[in-house]
Coordinates of C-alpha atoms in Angstrom, one line a residue:
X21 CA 0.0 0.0 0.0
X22 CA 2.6 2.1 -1.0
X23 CA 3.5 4.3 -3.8
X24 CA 7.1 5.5 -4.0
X25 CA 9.0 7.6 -7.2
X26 CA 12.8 9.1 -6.7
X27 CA 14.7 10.6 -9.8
X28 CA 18.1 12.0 -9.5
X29 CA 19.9 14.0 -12.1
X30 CA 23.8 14.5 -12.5
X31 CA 24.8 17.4 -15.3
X32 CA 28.0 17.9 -17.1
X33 CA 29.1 20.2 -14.5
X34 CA 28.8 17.5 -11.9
X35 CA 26.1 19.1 -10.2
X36 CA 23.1 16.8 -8.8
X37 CA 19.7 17.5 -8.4
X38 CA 17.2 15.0 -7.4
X39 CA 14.2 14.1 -5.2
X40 CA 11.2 11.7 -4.6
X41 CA 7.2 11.6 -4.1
X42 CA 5.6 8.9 -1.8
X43 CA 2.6 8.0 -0.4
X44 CA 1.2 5.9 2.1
X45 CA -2.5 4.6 1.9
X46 CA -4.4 4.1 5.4
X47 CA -3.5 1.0 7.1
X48 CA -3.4 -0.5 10.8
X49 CA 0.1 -1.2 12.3
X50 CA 0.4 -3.3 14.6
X51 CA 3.7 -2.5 16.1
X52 CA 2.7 1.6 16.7
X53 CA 2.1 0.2 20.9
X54 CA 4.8 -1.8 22.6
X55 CA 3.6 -3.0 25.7
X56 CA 6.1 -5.3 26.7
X57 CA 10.0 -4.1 25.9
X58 CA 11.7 -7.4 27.5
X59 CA 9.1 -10.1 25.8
X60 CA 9.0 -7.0 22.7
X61 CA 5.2 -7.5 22.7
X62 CA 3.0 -5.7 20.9
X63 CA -0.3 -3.8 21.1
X64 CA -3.7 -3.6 19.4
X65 CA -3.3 -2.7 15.7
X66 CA -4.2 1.4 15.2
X67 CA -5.4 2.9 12.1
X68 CA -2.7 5.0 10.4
X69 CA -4.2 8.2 8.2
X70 CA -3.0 8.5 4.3
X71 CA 0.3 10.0 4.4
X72 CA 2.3 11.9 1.7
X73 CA 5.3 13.4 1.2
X74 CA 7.8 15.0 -0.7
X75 CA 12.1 15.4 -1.1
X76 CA 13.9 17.6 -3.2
X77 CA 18.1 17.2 -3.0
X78 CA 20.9 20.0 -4.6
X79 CA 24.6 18.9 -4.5
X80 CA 27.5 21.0 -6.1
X81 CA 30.8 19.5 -8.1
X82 CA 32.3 17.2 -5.1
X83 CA 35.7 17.3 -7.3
X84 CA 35.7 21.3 -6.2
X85 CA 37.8 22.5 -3.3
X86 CA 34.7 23.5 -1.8
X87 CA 31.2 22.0 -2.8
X88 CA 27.3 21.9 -0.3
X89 CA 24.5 19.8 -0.2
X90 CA 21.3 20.9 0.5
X91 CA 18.2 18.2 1.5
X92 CA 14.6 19.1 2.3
X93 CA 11.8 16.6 2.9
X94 CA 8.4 17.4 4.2
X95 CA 5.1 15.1 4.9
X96 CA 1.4 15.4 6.0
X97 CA -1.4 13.3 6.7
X98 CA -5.0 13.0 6.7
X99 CA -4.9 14.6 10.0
X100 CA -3.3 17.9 9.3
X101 CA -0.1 16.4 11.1
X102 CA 3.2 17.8 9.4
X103 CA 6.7 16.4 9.2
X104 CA 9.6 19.1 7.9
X105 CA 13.2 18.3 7.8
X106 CA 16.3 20.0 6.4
X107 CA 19.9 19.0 6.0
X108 CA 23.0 21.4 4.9
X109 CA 26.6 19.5 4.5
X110 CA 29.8 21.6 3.5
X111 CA 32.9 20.7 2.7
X112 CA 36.4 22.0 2.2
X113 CA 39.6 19.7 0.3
X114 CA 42.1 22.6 0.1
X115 CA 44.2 19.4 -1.0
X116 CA 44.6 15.9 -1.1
X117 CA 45.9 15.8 2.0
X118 CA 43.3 17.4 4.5
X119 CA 39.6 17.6 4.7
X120 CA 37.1 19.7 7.0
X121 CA 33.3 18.8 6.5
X122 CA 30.3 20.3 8.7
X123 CA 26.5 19.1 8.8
X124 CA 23.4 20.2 9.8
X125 CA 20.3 18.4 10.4
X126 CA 16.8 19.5 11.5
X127 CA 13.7 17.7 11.8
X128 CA 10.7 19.1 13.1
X129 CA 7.4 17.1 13.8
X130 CA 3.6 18.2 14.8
X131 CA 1.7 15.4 15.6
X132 CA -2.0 14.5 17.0
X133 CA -2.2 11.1 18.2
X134 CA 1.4 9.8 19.6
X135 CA 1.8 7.1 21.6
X136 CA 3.0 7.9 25.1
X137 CA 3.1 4.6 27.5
X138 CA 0.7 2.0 28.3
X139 CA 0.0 0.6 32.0
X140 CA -1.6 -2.3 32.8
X141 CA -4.4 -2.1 35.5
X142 CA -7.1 -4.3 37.3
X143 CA -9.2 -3.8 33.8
X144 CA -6.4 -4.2 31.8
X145 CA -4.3 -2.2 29.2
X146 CA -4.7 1.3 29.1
X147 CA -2.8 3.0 26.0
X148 CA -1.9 6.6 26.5
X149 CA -1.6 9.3 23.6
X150 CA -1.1 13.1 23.2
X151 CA -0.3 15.3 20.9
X152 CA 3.3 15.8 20.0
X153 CA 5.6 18.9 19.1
X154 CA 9.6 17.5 18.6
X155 CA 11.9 19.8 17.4
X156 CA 15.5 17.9 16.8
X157 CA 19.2 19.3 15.9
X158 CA 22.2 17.7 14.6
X159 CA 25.6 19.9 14.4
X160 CA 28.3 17.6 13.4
X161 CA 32.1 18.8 12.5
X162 CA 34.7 16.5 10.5
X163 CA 38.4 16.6 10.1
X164 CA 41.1 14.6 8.5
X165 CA 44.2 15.1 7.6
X166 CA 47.7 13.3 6.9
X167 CA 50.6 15.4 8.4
X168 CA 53.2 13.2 6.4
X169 CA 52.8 9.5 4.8
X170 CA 53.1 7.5 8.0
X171 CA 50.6 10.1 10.4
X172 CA 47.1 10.5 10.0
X173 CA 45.1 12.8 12.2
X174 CA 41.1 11.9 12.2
X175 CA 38.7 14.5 14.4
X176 CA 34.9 13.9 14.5
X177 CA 32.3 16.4 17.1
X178 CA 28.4 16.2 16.8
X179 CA 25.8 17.4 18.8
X180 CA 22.4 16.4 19.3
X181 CA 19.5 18.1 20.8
X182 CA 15.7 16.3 21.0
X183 CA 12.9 18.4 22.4
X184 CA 9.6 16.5 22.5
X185 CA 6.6 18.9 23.8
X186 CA 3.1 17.3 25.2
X187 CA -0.1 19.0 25.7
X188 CA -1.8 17.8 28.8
X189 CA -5.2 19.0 27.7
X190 CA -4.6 16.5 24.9
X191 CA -3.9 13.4 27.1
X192 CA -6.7 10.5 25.6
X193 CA -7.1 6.5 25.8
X194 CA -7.3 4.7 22.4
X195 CA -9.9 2.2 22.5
X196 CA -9.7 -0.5 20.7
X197 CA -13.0 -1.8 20.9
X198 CA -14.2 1.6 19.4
X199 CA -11.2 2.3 17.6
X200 CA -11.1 5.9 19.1
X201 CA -9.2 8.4 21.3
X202 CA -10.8 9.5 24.3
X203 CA -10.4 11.4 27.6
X204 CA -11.6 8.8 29.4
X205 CA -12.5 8.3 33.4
X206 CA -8.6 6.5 33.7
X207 CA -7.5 10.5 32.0
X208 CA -9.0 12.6 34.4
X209 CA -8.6 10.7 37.4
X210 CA -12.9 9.9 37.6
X211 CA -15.2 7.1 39.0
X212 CA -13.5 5.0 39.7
X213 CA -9.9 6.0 39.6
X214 CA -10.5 7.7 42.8
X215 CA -8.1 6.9 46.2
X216 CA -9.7 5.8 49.7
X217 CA -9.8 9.7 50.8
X218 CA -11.7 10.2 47.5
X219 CA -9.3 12.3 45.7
X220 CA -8.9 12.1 42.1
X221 CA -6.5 9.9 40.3
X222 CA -5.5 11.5 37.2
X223 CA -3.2 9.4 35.1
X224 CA -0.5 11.9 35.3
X225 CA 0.6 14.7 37.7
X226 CA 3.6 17.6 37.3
X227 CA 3.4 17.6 41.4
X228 CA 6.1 14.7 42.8
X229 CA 4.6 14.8 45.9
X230 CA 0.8 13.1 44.2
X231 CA 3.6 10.4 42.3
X232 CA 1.8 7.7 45.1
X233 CA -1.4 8.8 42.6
X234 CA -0.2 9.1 39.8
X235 CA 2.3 8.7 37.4
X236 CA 4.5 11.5 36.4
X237 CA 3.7 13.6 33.7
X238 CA 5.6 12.8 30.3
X239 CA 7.5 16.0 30.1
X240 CA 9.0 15.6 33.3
X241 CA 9.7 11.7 33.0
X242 CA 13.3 10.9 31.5
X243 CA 12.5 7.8 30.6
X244 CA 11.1 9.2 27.2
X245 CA 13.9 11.5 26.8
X246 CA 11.3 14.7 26.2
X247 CA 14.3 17.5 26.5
X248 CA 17.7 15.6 26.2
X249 CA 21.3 16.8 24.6
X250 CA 24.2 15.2 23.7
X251 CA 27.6 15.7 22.7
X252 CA 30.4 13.5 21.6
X253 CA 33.7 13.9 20.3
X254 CA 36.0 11.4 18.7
X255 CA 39.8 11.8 18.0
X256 CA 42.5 9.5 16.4
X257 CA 45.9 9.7 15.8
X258 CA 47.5 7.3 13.5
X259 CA 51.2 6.4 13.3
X260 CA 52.6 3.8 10.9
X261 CA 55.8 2.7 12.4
X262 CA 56.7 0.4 10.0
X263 CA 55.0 -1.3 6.7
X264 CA 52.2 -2.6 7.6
X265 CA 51.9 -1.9 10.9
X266 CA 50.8 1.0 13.2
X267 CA 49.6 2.8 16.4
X268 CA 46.5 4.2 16.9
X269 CA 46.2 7.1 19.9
X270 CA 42.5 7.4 20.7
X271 CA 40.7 9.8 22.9
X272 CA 37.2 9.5 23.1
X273 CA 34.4 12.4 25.0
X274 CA 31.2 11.9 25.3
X275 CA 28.5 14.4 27.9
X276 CA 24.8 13.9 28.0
X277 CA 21.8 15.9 30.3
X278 CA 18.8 14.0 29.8
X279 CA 15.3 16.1 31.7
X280 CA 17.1 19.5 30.7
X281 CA 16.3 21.5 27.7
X282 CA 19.3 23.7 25.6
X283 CA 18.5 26.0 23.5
X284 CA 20.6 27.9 20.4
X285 CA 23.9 28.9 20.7
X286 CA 23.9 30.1 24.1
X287 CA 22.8 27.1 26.0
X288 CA 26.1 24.8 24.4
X289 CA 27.8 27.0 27.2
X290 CA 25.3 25.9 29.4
X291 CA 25.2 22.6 28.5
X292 CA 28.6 22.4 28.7
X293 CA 28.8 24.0 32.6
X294 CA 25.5 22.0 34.2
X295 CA 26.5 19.3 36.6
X296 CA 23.8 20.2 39.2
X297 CA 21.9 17.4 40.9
X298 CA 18.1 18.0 40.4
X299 CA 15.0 15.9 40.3
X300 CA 14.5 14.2 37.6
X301 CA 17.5 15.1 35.7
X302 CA 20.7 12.6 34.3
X303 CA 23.9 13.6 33.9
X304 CA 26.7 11.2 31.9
X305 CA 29.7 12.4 31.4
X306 CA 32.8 9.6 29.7
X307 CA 36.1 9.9 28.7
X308 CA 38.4 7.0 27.2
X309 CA 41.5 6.9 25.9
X310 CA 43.0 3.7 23.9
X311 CA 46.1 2.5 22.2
X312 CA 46.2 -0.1 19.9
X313 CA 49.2 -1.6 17.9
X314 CA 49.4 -3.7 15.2
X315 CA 52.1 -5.7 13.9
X316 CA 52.7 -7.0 10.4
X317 CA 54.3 -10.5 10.4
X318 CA 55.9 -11.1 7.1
X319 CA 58.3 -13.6 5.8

């Protein structure tokens, strides 16, 4: 049930332009609810609206010192929901020798209808959706060089930012027997999700002191990485010390702040400074550095 077409167009100048059309008729997928992640167990199949989209893709002469790529995609439903994403690539060969490349990637997604969790109860399964606003970066930086025939330098950053917004007043129950999304009793905490005082027993609360209630609300709960950013950094020094064989020098960062958002420019310094201890909040921070030799053995 679906309908895919991709062209791509290389002219004398070496320039490429290409793209692609698709679309998706409605279906159920059975694999949209994972209730299980140790068994990998599966929920009731959900229908899935008519999707289409569209990519168009612009590349200059890769045999210039300096050539771009440029990649834009973009997608929407049945439901008015909209996928966007962009990706820009540059890079400069000043000679044969030496390399610098830089990328960024941005995908943006507006969704009604995303799967949150599912808990199981006295009645049974209870599958948990909201609507969705996930805004995601990816800076990346490349180098490598050869300072002489037997060293090779090799330097690789990126950066990664995920920021996944929910709108409480949005928070429904898909029904399977009805096939539709509701706020049901279970949402809003109703007859009978009430506790022995009679208070209300929503299915999520931003207050940590109700958690014996209620579960915490998405945004604030890690474990779906709503506001989480990353950045690693990989470098490698090669020496060949003979024919055939070599040394490798590698030094390997890696920091990660998962319950935090960063935004722009100015929160990398942030980012970069934040090792507070806060509720709700993980902080990873790893460094390792290897050597490995090799040896050619030849008669």
């Amino acid at each position: 049930k679906t309908i895919e077409l991709n062209y791509d167009l290389e002219f004398d100048n070496f320039w490429s332009f290409g793209g692609g059309f698709y679309k998706i008729y409605e279906h159920y997928d059975d694999r949209k609810i994972l209730i299980d992640y140790n068994r990998n167990e599966f929920g009731p199949p959900i229908f899935i609206p008519e999707v289409i989209g569209n990519r168009i893709n612009i590349a200059t002469d890769k045999h210039r010192t300096l050539w771009a790529a440029f990649e834009y995609t973009w997608a929407s439903n049945t439901r008015n929901d909209t996928e966007v994403g962009q990706y820009f690539e540059l890079t400069y060969k000043p000679n044969s020798y030496i390399s610098f490349s830089t990328s960024y990637d941005y995908y943006r997604l507006i969704k009604q209808y995303h799967w949150l969790e599912s808990f199981l109860e006295y009645d049974g399964y209870h599958h948990i959706f909201s609507n969705l606003d996930r805004d995601m970066n990816i800076l990346s930086f490349r180098i490598v060089g050869n300072v002489n025939r037997r060293l090779n330098l090799q330097g690789y950053l990126e950066i990664f930012s995920n920021h996944d917004r929910f709108d409480p007043t949005t928070y429904s129950e898909y029904l399977p027997s009805s096939n539709n999304y509701e706020r049901t009793n279970y949402i809003l905490g109703e007859n009978p999700w009430v506790s022995d005082d009679g208070d209300a027993m929503p299915v999520y609360t931003q207050d940590f002191s109700q958690l014996e209630l209620s579960y915490l609300d998405p945004y604030q709960y890690i474990g779906l990485y709503p506001k989480y950013t990353s950045m690693i950094f990989n470098g490698i020094v090669k020496w060949n010390y003979m024919r055939g064989s070599n040394i490798y020098f590698v030094y390997s960062f890696n920091k990660s702040v998962n319950g935090i958002p960063f935004n722009g420019i100015g929160g990398l310094t942030d980012f970069l400074l934040f090792n507070d201890k806060e509720d709700w909040v993980e902080v990873l921070r790893d460094q390792t550095f290897m050597i490995k030799i090799d040896y050619w053995f030849e008669k």
